[in-house]
XYZ file of C-alpha atoms in Angstrom:
717
model
C 159.217 36.291 116.549
C 160.670 34.239 113.519
C 163.176 36.000 111.148
C 160.525 35.901 108.357
C 157.827 37.340 110.511
C 160.073 40.083 111.728
C 161.312 40.777 108.242
C 157.574 40.859 106.830
C 156.548 43.368 109.694
C 159.707 45.760 108.949
C 158.522 45.561 105.072
C 154.923 46.526 105.908
C 156.195 49.341 108.153
C 158.614 50.798 105.277
C 155.877 50.386 102.588
C 153.188 52.320 104.755
C 155.821 54.841 105.780
C 156.586 55.390 102.024
C 153.015 55.632 101.165
C 152.630 58.442 103.777
C 155.613 60.247 102.311
C 154.199 59.934 98.862
C 150.704 61.168 100.066
C 152.467 64.240 101.327
C 154.519 64.947 98.075
C 154.150 68.427 96.815
C 153.395 67.596 93.254
C 154.322 64.880 90.199
C 153.143 61.517 89.759
C 154.642 58.891 92.157
C 154.898 55.198 91.914
C 156.686 52.668 94.120
C 157.046 48.973 93.909
C 158.776 47.028 96.696
C 158.942 43.463 96.653
C 160.701 40.577 98.722
C 160.590 36.917 98.196
C 160.208 34.855 95.149
C 157.784 34.864 92.007
C 156.035 38.077 92.926
C 154.352 40.437 90.270
C 153.516 44.048 90.771
C 152.475 46.695 88.268
C 151.745 50.400 88.592
C 150.182 52.317 85.681
C 149.253 55.974 85.988
C 147.945 58.075 83.149
C 147.487 61.678 82.456
C 146.799 63.820 85.455
C 149.316 64.848 88.260
C 149.125 64.352 92.010
C 148.323 60.674 92.110
C 150.444 58.254 94.102
C 150.570 54.500 93.760
C 152.297 52.052 96.151
C 152.730 48.303 96.026
C 154.559 46.365 98.601
C 154.923 42.485 98.641
C 156.884 40.098 100.739
C 156.337 36.300 100.138
C 155.844 34.030 97.196
C 153.736 34.211 94.093
C 151.803 37.231 95.082
C 150.278 39.873 92.348
C 149.276 43.238 92.594
C 148.070 45.446 89.773
C 147.265 49.249 90.354
C 146.048 51.339 87.352
C 144.935 54.949 87.716
C 143.779 56.742 84.463
C 142.676 60.284 83.997
C 142.466 61.050 87.716
C 143.762 63.772 90.096
C 145.179 63.257 93.580
C 144.385 59.605 93.660
C 146.071 57.509 96.138
C 146.395 53.622 95.780
C 148.262 51.383 98.120
C 148.523 47.561 98.253
C 150.360 45.666 101.039
C 150.568 41.762 100.764
C 152.359 39.648 102.941
C 152.134 35.874 102.540
C 152.018 33.492 99.519
C 149.809 33.488 96.506
C 147.914 36.427 97.245
C 146.144 38.745 94.473
C 145.191 42.264 94.571
C 143.811 44.657 91.939
C 143.244 48.371 92.269
C 141.310 50.186 89.453
C 140.567 53.923 89.469
C 139.570 55.783 86.192
C 138.159 59.326 85.436
C 138.112 60.101 89.173
C 139.800 62.762 91.367
C 140.499 62.560 95.176
C 139.911 58.718 95.111
C 141.762 56.485 97.741
C 142.046 52.787 97.557
C 143.756 50.614 100.087
C 144.474 46.815 100.155
C 146.272 44.962 102.884
C 146.392 41.183 102.906
C 148.204 39.128 105.375
C 148.163 35.386 104.809
C 147.914 33.109 101.871
C 145.565 32.725 98.878
C 143.845 35.831 99.566
C 142.072 37.984 96.630
C 141.123 41.508 96.862
C 139.756 43.730 94.126
C 138.864 47.475 94.521
C 137.311 49.264 91.494
C 136.346 53.086 91.499
C 135.115 54.451 88.110
C 134.487 58.113 87.529
C 134.166 58.952 91.377
C 135.055 61.928 93.237
C 135.919 61.747 95.936
C 135.621 58.083 97.267
C 137.463 55.731 99.590
C 137.938 51.990 99.501
C 139.777 49.824 102.036
C 140.240 46.262 102.187
C 142.058 44.521 105.070
C 142.362 40.791 105.211
C 144.106 38.519 107.603
C 144.059 34.806 107.200
C 143.995 32.381 104.153
C 141.690 32.032 101.309
C 139.756 35.170 101.865
C 137.959 37.106 99.029
C 137.077 40.890 99.108
C 135.581 43.135 96.447
C 134.834 46.737 96.741
C 133.143 48.108 93.619
C 132.231 51.837 93.268
C 130.898 53.200 89.854
C 129.577 56.680 89.282
C 129.382 57.791 92.885
C 131.158 60.350 95.008
C 131.638 61.197 98.598
C 131.227 57.365 99.356
C 133.079 54.938 101.324
C 133.545 51.082 101.146
C 135.338 49.137 103.661
C 136.111 45.381 104.235
C 137.881 43.920 107.276
C 138.208 39.884 107.456
C 140.100 37.967 109.944
C 139.909 34.279 109.411
C 139.969 31.759 106.498
C 137.532 31.488 103.450
C 135.742 34.458 104.001
C 134.046 36.391 101.166
C 132.948 40.065 101.231
C 131.363 42.236 98.501
C 130.639 45.977 98.708
C 128.890 47.222 95.525
C 127.920 50.963 94.883
C 126.864 51.627 91.272
C 124.685 53.278 88.410
C 123.304 55.968 90.718
C 120.844 58.181 88.873
C 120.003 59.973 91.962
C 123.498 61.351 92.058
C 125.136 58.542 94.250
C 126.365 60.942 97.139
C 127.132 59.998 100.640
C 126.971 56.283 100.449
C 128.919 54.090 102.966
C 129.280 50.327 103.076
C 131.143 48.387 105.567
C 131.845 44.632 106.333
C 133.644 43.212 109.099
C 133.999 39.456 109.661
C 135.947 37.430 111.892
C 135.902 33.717 111.648
C 135.827 31.094 108.896
C 133.551 30.526 105.717
C 131.754 33.701 106.257
C 129.769 35.669 103.303
C 128.752 39.401 103.366
C 127.251 41.359 100.625
C 126.339 45.112 100.623
C 124.639 46.401 97.337
C 123.791 50.024 96.960
C 122.244 50.954 93.624
C 120.641 54.031 92.431
C 120.657 55.438 95.994
C 121.950 58.348 98.016
C 122.574 59.207 101.593
C 122.804 55.407 102.710
C 124.774 53.324 105.042
C 124.961 49.504 105.057
C 126.955 47.532 107.507
C 127.744 43.856 108.316
C 129.668 42.568 111.322
C 129.733 38.833 111.516
C 131.711 36.948 114.308
C 131.695 33.103 114.002
C 131.593 30.558 111.214
C 129.625 29.910 108.089
C 127.386 32.870 108.426
C 125.756 34.785 105.547
C 124.449 38.228 105.442
C 123.363 40.818 102.601
C 122.165 44.270 102.624
C 120.349 45.603 99.449
C 119.620 48.967 98.896
C 117.949 49.957 95.600
C 116.475 53.535 94.607
C 116.526 54.682 98.280
C 117.378 57.747 99.985
C 118.312 58.016 103.635
C 118.345 54.122 104.111
C 120.402 52.489 106.783
C 120.698 48.771 107.148
C 122.901 46.856 109.700
C 123.381 43.226 110.368
C 125.321 41.867 113.215
C 125.669 38.138 113.635
C 127.611 36.276 116.437
C 127.622 32.650 116.189
C 127.539 30.062 113.473
C 125.757 29.314 110.260
C 123.336 32.389 110.705
C 121.694 34.098 107.708
C 120.272 37.482 107.456
C 119.019 39.699 104.482
C 117.837 43.171 104.633
C 116.232 44.565 101.327
C 115.438 48.328 100.984
C 113.954 49.111 97.701
C 112.233 52.444 96.441
C 112.061 53.795 100.049
C 113.362 56.871 101.923
C 114.281 57.565 105.506
C 114.061 53.952 106.568
C 116.178 51.828 108.952
C 116.567 48.292 109.407
C 118.591 46.450 111.880
C 119.193 42.607 112.401
C 121.311 41.137 115.451
C 121.598 37.638 116.018
C 123.560 35.639 118.603
C 123.555 31.879 118.381
C 123.606 29.291 115.774
C 121.502 28.727 112.720
C 119.276 31.748 113.151
C 117.572 33.216 110.027
C 116.239 36.839 109.642
C 114.811 38.738 106.793
C 113.724 42.339 106.553
C 112.041 43.747 103.338
C 111.173 47.552 102.918
C 109.596 48.289 99.671
C 108.210 51.701 98.835
C 108.261 52.732 102.408
C 108.818 56.083 104.010
C 109.982 57.211 107.727
C 109.827 53.500 108.813
C 111.983 51.117 111.093
C 112.356 47.524 111.453
C 114.300 45.547 114.142
C 115.042 42.084 114.783
C 116.994 40.716 117.701
C 117.575 37.028 118.192
C 119.626 35.297 121.057
C 119.327 31.524 120.859
C 119.453 28.797 118.136
C 117.347 27.871 115.199
C 115.230 31.046 115.449
C 113.607 32.720 112.355
C 112.215 36.160 112.074
C 110.854 38.417 109.346
C 109.810 41.993 108.886
C 107.760 43.017 105.845
C 106.907 46.614 105.006
C 105.514 47.674 101.878
C 103.683 50.646 100.518
C 103.605 52.153 103.976
C 104.607 55.359 106.040
C 105.644 56.048 109.493
C 105.570 52.133 110.434
C 107.710 50.500 112.859
C 108.300 46.817 113.580
C 110.327 44.919 116.159
C 110.877 41.229 116.854
C 112.846 40.200 119.979
C 113.207 36.536 120.457
C 115.300 34.510 123.153
C 115.375 30.939 123.139
C 115.472 28.087 120.494
C 113.162 27.410 117.564
C 111.090 30.436 117.636
C 109.243 31.906 114.736
C 108.061 35.368 114.411
C 106.660 37.337 111.335
C 105.729 40.937 110.949
C 103.978 42.292 107.903
C 102.829 45.985 107.310
C 101.296 46.596 103.868
C 99.620 49.944 102.678
C 99.673 51.278 106.356
C 100.080 54.778 107.714
C 101.159 54.696 110.576
C 101.300 51.412 112.352
C 103.335 49.715 115.027
C 103.993 45.890 115.404
C 106.192 44.281 117.986
C 106.833 40.714 119.157
C 108.674 39.466 122.178
C 109.333 35.771 122.780
C 111.174 34.178 125.614
C 111.164 30.383 125.353
C 111.188 27.682 122.992
C 109.123 26.604 119.896
C 107.032 29.940 119.898
C 105.157 31.258 116.950
C 104.122 34.832 116.539
C 102.448 36.665 113.697
C 101.769 40.311 113.072
C 99.938 41.050 109.833
C 98.730 44.544 109.366
C 97.191 45.522 105.860
C 95.029 48.736 105.124
C 95.101 49.750 108.678
C 95.670 53.353 110.218
C 96.889 54.102 113.491
C 97.046 50.443 114.407
C 99.234 48.757 117.086
C 99.650 44.804 117.287
C 101.813 43.683 120.377
C 102.651 40.004 121.169
C 104.636 38.936 124.289
C 105.154 35.121 124.898
C 107.034 33.715 127.885
C 107.121 29.931 127.902
C 107.340 26.963 125.269
C 105.208 26.042 122.411
C 103.112 29.153 122.408
C 101.267 30.457 119.192
C 100.152 33.953 118.877
C 98.725 35.890 115.904
C 97.656 39.384 115.236
C 95.913 40.139 111.887
C 94.723 43.649 111.414
C 93.877 44.178 107.844
C 91.331 44.952 105.025
C 90.697 48.739 105.406
C 90.577 48.794 109.221
C 91.553 51.957 111.344
C 92.746 52.874 114.885
C 93.033 49.209 115.788
C 94.974 47.755 118.781
C 95.602 44.201 119.355
C 97.784 42.753 122.126
C 98.513 39.340 123.185
C 100.577 38.281 126.390
C 101.014 34.714 127.201
C 103.080 33.263 130.069
C 103.104 29.496 130.183
C 103.321 26.460 127.930
C 101.426 25.528 124.744
C 99.034 28.583 124.706
C 97.439 29.521 121.699
C 96.005 33.263 121.142
C 94.672 34.767 118.067
C 93.441 38.270 117.240
C 91.810 39.160 114.070
C 90.397 42.686 113.273
C 88.848 42.968 109.700
C 89.329 40.720 107.117
C 89.246 40.340 103.256
C 85.852 38.532 102.168
C 84.799 37.153 98.823
C 81.079 37.433 98.037
C 79.052 36.386 94.971
C 75.874 38.201 94.179
C 73.329 38.091 91.283
C 73.357 41.051 88.995
C 70.566 40.194 86.470
C 67.954 37.529 86.632
C 67.397 34.782 84.240
C 66.017 35.501 80.872
C 64.029 32.793 79.144
C 63.551 33.228 75.344
C 62.501 29.672 74.692
C 59.315 28.101 73.680
C 57.855 24.541 73.635
C 56.889 23.236 70.037
C 55.429 20.072 68.713
C 56.898 19.028 65.471
C 55.486 16.667 62.694
C 57.233 13.476 62.236
C 56.887 10.055 60.338
C 55.687 10.474 56.814
C 53.141 12.883 55.190
C 50.555 10.032 54.744
C 51.140 8.679 58.388
C 52.365 11.716 60.137
C 52.708 11.971 64.025
C 53.398 14.609 66.717
C 56.674 14.526 68.089
C 57.948 16.607 70.986
C 57.238 18.940 72.635
C 60.645 20.384 71.989
C 62.625 23.472 73.380
C 63.222 25.936 70.905
C 65.219 29.325 71.510
C 67.571 30.722 73.943
C 67.998 30.716 77.760
C 70.122 33.396 79.358
C 71.279 32.418 82.880
C 71.703 34.969 85.601
C 74.675 37.269 85.537
C 76.703 36.255 88.822
C 79.389 38.667 90.066
C 82.195 37.275 92.398
C 84.675 39.750 93.950
C 86.667 40.332 97.016
C 86.741 43.201 99.284
C 87.148 44.626 102.747
C 85.243 43.717 105.975
C 86.808 46.250 108.289
C 86.824 46.582 111.938
C 87.143 50.270 112.828
C 88.145 51.747 116.339
C 88.448 48.301 117.718
C 90.485 46.850 120.554
C 91.370 43.204 121.179
C 93.334 41.986 124.146
C 94.291 38.452 125.233
C 96.251 37.613 128.506
C 96.719 34.113 129.497
C 98.844 32.791 132.317
C 99.110 29.069 132.561
C 99.413 25.993 130.251
C 97.519 24.735 127.137
C 95.225 27.871 127.072
C 93.240 28.890 123.896
C 91.962 32.298 123.228
C 90.466 34.120 120.010
C 89.145 37.502 119.267
C 87.689 38.001 116.017
C 86.200 41.273 115.082
C 85.180 41.624 111.424
C 82.744 43.472 109.306
C 80.631 42.211 106.336
C 81.357 42.849 102.745
C 78.116 43.608 100.727
C 79.340 44.431 97.277
C 82.872 44.631 96.075
C 84.201 47.477 94.064
C 85.317 45.229 91.183
C 84.505 41.570 90.304
C 84.217 38.994 87.690
C 80.977 38.541 85.933
C 79.836 35.225 84.712
C 76.858 34.158 82.463
C 75.917 30.697 80.986
C 73.781 31.003 77.824
C 72.025 27.716 76.329
C 70.663 27.509 72.912
C 67.951 24.931 72.166
C 66.880 23.628 68.776
C 65.608 20.357 67.290
C 67.489 18.282 64.695
C 66.093 15.542 62.272
C 66.958 12.353 60.385
C 65.051 10.633 57.925
C 62.521 12.029 55.334
C 59.079 13.168 55.614
C 58.173 12.708 51.739
C 60.731 9.965 50.360
C 59.253 6.620 50.883
C 62.588 4.873 50.443
C 64.167 6.537 53.560
C 63.436 6.282 57.133
C 60.519 7.993 58.731
C 61.311 11.640 59.829
C 62.621 11.806 63.531
C 63.160 14.937 65.567
C 65.734 15.140 68.437
C 66.200 17.763 71.038
C 69.609 19.533 70.668
C 71.139 22.049 73.095
C 74.562 23.852 73.477
C 75.870 26.058 76.337
C 78.592 28.744 76.383
C 79.849 30.461 79.492
C 81.253 34.021 79.209
C 83.372 36.088 81.807
C 84.098 39.700 81.875
C 85.226 42.349 84.495
C 82.564 44.576 86.065
C 83.088 47.738 88.306
C 80.384 48.712 90.790
C 79.441 52.260 90.388
C 78.862 52.691 93.994
C 82.153 51.580 94.779
C 82.718 48.848 97.683
C 79.863 48.554 100.022
C 80.427 46.966 103.424
C 79.089 46.969 106.978
C 82.009 47.487 109.379
C 82.581 46.766 113.093
C 82.816 50.014 114.734
C 84.002 51.023 118.109
C 84.075 47.619 119.569
C 86.469 45.804 121.992
C 86.927 42.314 123.024
C 89.096 41.184 126.016
C 90.101 37.566 127.287
C 92.161 36.888 130.614
C 92.843 33.414 131.379
C 94.765 32.260 134.585
C 95.145 28.504 134.937
C 95.442 25.485 132.708
C 93.597 23.896 129.719
C 91.276 27.014 129.311
C 89.631 27.983 125.962
C 88.004 31.240 125.420
C 86.646 33.057 122.263
C 85.157 36.267 121.608
C 83.408 36.855 118.156
C 82.079 40.200 116.991
C 80.725 40.659 113.440
C 79.216 44.008 112.225
C 78.990 45.477 115.707
C 79.006 48.899 116.796
C 79.857 50.088 120.380
C 79.967 46.448 121.633
C 82.095 44.815 124.428
C 82.904 41.302 124.841
C 85.033 40.147 127.665
C 86.080 36.764 129.228
C 87.973 36.186 132.508
C 88.854 32.744 133.342
C 90.729 31.540 136.681
C 91.102 27.951 137.083
C 91.260 24.754 134.899
C 89.434 23.359 131.805
C 87.243 26.218 131.633
C 85.433 27.212 128.379
C 83.968 30.698 127.409
C 82.469 32.073 124.353
C 81.069 35.463 123.411
C 79.490 35.855 119.970
C 78.072 39.165 118.872
C 76.619 39.580 115.412
C 74.753 42.709 113.880
C 74.697 44.355 117.354
C 75.021 47.984 118.630
C 75.807 48.943 122.239
C 75.680 45.602 123.562
C 78.018 43.988 126.203
C 78.604 40.121 126.772
C 80.916 39.237 129.759
C 82.119 35.661 131.126
C 83.865 35.343 134.467
C 84.965 31.867 135.596
C 86.760 31.029 138.703
C 87.002 27.260 139.150
C 87.420 24.263 137.091
C 85.650 22.699 134.180
C 83.242 25.420 133.701
C 81.446 26.426 130.411
C 79.846 29.791 129.741
C 78.413 31.037 126.270
C 76.789 34.399 125.527
C 75.262 35.000 122.008
C 73.966 38.208 120.826
C 72.459 38.639 117.389
C 70.635 41.623 115.802
C 70.683 43.082 119.371
C 70.795 46.662 120.456
C 71.689 48.060 123.922
C 71.460 44.746 125.425
C 73.736 42.896 128.060
C 74.597 39.472 128.956
C 76.690 38.259 131.716
C 77.742 35.138 133.171
C 79.652 34.636 136.412
C 80.682 30.995 137.450
C 82.457 30.264 140.780
C 82.892 26.373 141.458
C 83.508 23.460 139.168
C 81.632 21.882 136.177
C 79.018 24.486 135.868
C 77.398 25.385 132.515
C 75.463 28.457 131.464
C 74.240 29.725 128.054
C 72.701 33.011 127.382
C 71.047 33.937 124.024
C 69.630 37.240 122.987
C 68.186 37.495 119.462
C 66.550 40.417 118.073
C 66.481 42.082 121.180
C 66.389 45.703 122.407
C 67.538 46.716 125.819
C 67.319 43.317 127.250
C 69.433 42.181 130.295
C 70.644 38.794 131.311
C 72.777 37.884 134.327
C 73.736 34.333 135.547
C 75.755 33.727 138.755
C 76.614 30.202 139.564
C 78.390 29.398 142.913
C 78.743 25.745 143.370
C 79.102 22.732 141.043
C 77.383 20.718 138.349
C 74.782 23.585 137.679
C 73.183 24.300 134.376
C 71.605 27.725 133.492
C 70.052 28.858 130.193
C 68.582 32.120 129.344
C 66.949 32.901 125.990
C 65.409 36.306 125.151
C 64.276 36.320 121.638
C 62.271 38.871 119.559
C 62.101 41.084 122.900
C 62.569 44.409 124.337
C 63.314 45.509 127.747
C 63.242 42.186 129.390
C 65.427 41.240 132.346
C 66.516 37.846 133.642
C 68.424 36.959 136.611
C 69.471 33.433 137.520
C 71.538 32.854 140.778
C 72.499 29.343 141.687
C 74.211 29.084 145.230
C 73.747 25.383 144.861
C 74.922 21.914 143.316
C 73.267 19.794 140.619
C 70.638 22.458 139.949
C 69.050 23.398 136.663
C 67.529 26.798 135.687
C 65.885 27.911 132.409
C 64.404 31.190 131.437
C 62.663 32.018 128.188
C 61.243 35.381 127.337
C 59.707 37.014 124.270
C 57.864 40.381 123.747
C 58.841 43.218 126.182
C 58.916 44.416 129.923
C 58.993 41.067 131.447
C 61.250 40.281 134.411
C 62.175 36.818 135.425
C 64.369 35.677 138.506
C 65.566 32.282 139.721
C 67.270 31.709 142.992
C 68.601 28.202 143.933
C 70.389 27.079 147.024
C 71.122 23.639 148.296
C 71.080 20.958 145.841
C 68.935 19.302 143.211
C 66.382 21.789 142.150
C 64.917 22.595 138.598
C 63.431 25.739 137.519
C 61.676 26.657 134.384
C 60.306 30.240 133.489
C 58.576 31.074 130.247
C 57.200 34.331 129.320
C 55.724 34.951 125.983
C 53.544 38.110 126.676
C 54.435 41.579 127.920
C 54.884 43.311 131.423
C 54.893 39.960 133.363
C 56.905 39.145 136.494
C 58.020 35.623 137.615
C 60.104 34.579 140.443
C 61.245 31.069 141.560
C 63.054 30.573 144.946
C 64.297 26.888 145.819
C 66.297 25.335 148.568
C 66.956 21.824 147.830
C 67.739 19.395 150.450
C 68.010 16.181 148.224
C 70.896 13.982 147.608
C 70.232 12.482 144.265
C 68.045 13.116 141.345
C 65.125 11.188 142.802
C 64.924 14.033 145.421
C 64.784 16.828 142.809
C 62.477 19.894 143.271
C 60.401 21.063 140.191
C 58.982 24.478 139.444
C 57.562 25.812 136.325
C 55.989 29.099 135.438
C 54.346 29.907 131.957
C 52.775 33.067 131.333
C 51.175 34.241 128.073
C 49.842 37.521 126.882
C 50.890 39.985 129.566
C 50.556 41.580 132.997
C 50.955 38.490 134.962
C 52.671 37.904 138.232
C 53.901 34.522 139.517
C 56.124 33.287 142.510
C 57.197 29.813 143.621
C 58.822 29.242 146.754
C 60.269 25.691 147.529
C 62.368 24.140 150.380
C 63.114 20.576 150.950
C 63.150 17.900 148.320
C 60.978 16.128 145.801
C 58.630 19.066 145.566
C 56.485 19.953 142.326
C 55.157 23.445 141.556
C 53.543 24.655 138.437
C 51.809 27.997 137.330
C 49.936 28.590 134.133
C 48.479 31.792 133.365
C 46.874 32.708 129.886
């Protein structure tokens, strides 16, 4: 230990001991300045009240310290500076039982503590290093504390507590920075019962906690690494908590809570170049959490006008994207978990939805999954028809002595239709959408939305066109050109706001569920449900290069399911204007294709089972009720087609072997048809062909084929 260092330590010990002795003085105003070194400046100014104590101790060169206490009682101010060119100021006025402590050890440090009309408060600043700056400002608050600890060089810390119309009670702000070039800022304004803390270990980090018009708010930022950025904003909120913890380099995190009650937000990031954001507004009892491990991840949670809801994102890998957006939803939960690289997952629950759950789990690389339940739609509708107040007129032109008919000309006004454009909710109520993917390059989408019919408010537009005829020349004067009439018109468009007296009118998706499970590579699956009630859509794919699609529109009590085990299969189920109908496709094998379409159906059932390769099956049941279709292909290179209308029909196709074709068409009622084929061919030239066509109703037909190159046809009318 050098002589100067030993002396500085002894000075600090003596000064702190003196401060303690002053603090225990019985009465009177006590002030002490102790300086060693060269070019130091110290000032103590105490005014009016008894019981205040002030201490300045400086060792080094070019240090400056100013302490001023005015109108206070039992105030304590202590400043210790060891080093060169340090600056410190303590300012306490109209206060009682206020304590301000500044300790600086190094060179070129600056510290400012301001307490104005506060009782009681505590302010502490400790800086070890060079070129650090610290500011504690407390105005019109009491029972509040501000503390700053900086170890390193070039750090800046600001604690601000002021202008508190709520009373400004029980506010605590703390900043701890260890490293170089860090920036920390805590702002508490018009708030009470709040805590804000920042801990940064590393270099070039920046963090801000902002609390405005809050009660019972807590904000914490912990950053470990270099060049990280974090921002917590709490405005007009109560009983809210937000935490950001980041380890690594160049990470960014933002949490915003506005007009929110009883809510929590958490961001945890471990890695580099990650970005995460939590946004909560106009909400109550909402929770949002983002946990990311890896590099270059992006996650976003947005909860607006919700009560309550939960949103969570967990990512472990590189280059992931995750989005949770919840707007106008109740009792909703959105969960995303991704393990791998290049994944993209999005949950959106919005537009007046309720009791929704959307979950995505992806394990693999370059997966894409998206759940949408409810949406905001924009519609345009006609409010009034076109009103035509025009007539067709023929006018006299030329000269009086040589007149001619000109025209006809349109005279009058044409009032176009009043068109209204507005936006509103297309909700999905009591809906569940789940996606699980295991593999690489998978794509899955669940979309459950309603249909906006009439918005509650909109903008009306109407175009009005005036028609008239103008003239040139003269009808009587022989020295002027002949009278000529020309058609004229002018249009104007007016806009105004309108309110629908019925309020918003929409058709929601109610009590529906959609689920997708994919295990393998290069799979794609889509479930779309629009204006459905009690409908289920499910897709399960195990293998590579499979494609599955379920579409249900204006359905009630319907089920659509695809199960694919193999490679290169494609399955599509479409149900529109259907009730209590079911469509299922099961594919085991490779390169099979199956399509099921049920439109305007009631109680129809369709099942396709494919076990083999290169098979194709299609079922279409349109404007029908109570029809059943079964296609079983335990074969290769076979084709089966079933089309049924009306009601009460049953169709079955059973194929085994290879190279068989079957067609069944039933357009009547209460008919039954069956085709059984065993193909033994080895090429298209060896195909079996079977056809059944039944019209009207009450017919029965059966075809059995075994071998190759067979042809069978049944026609009944």
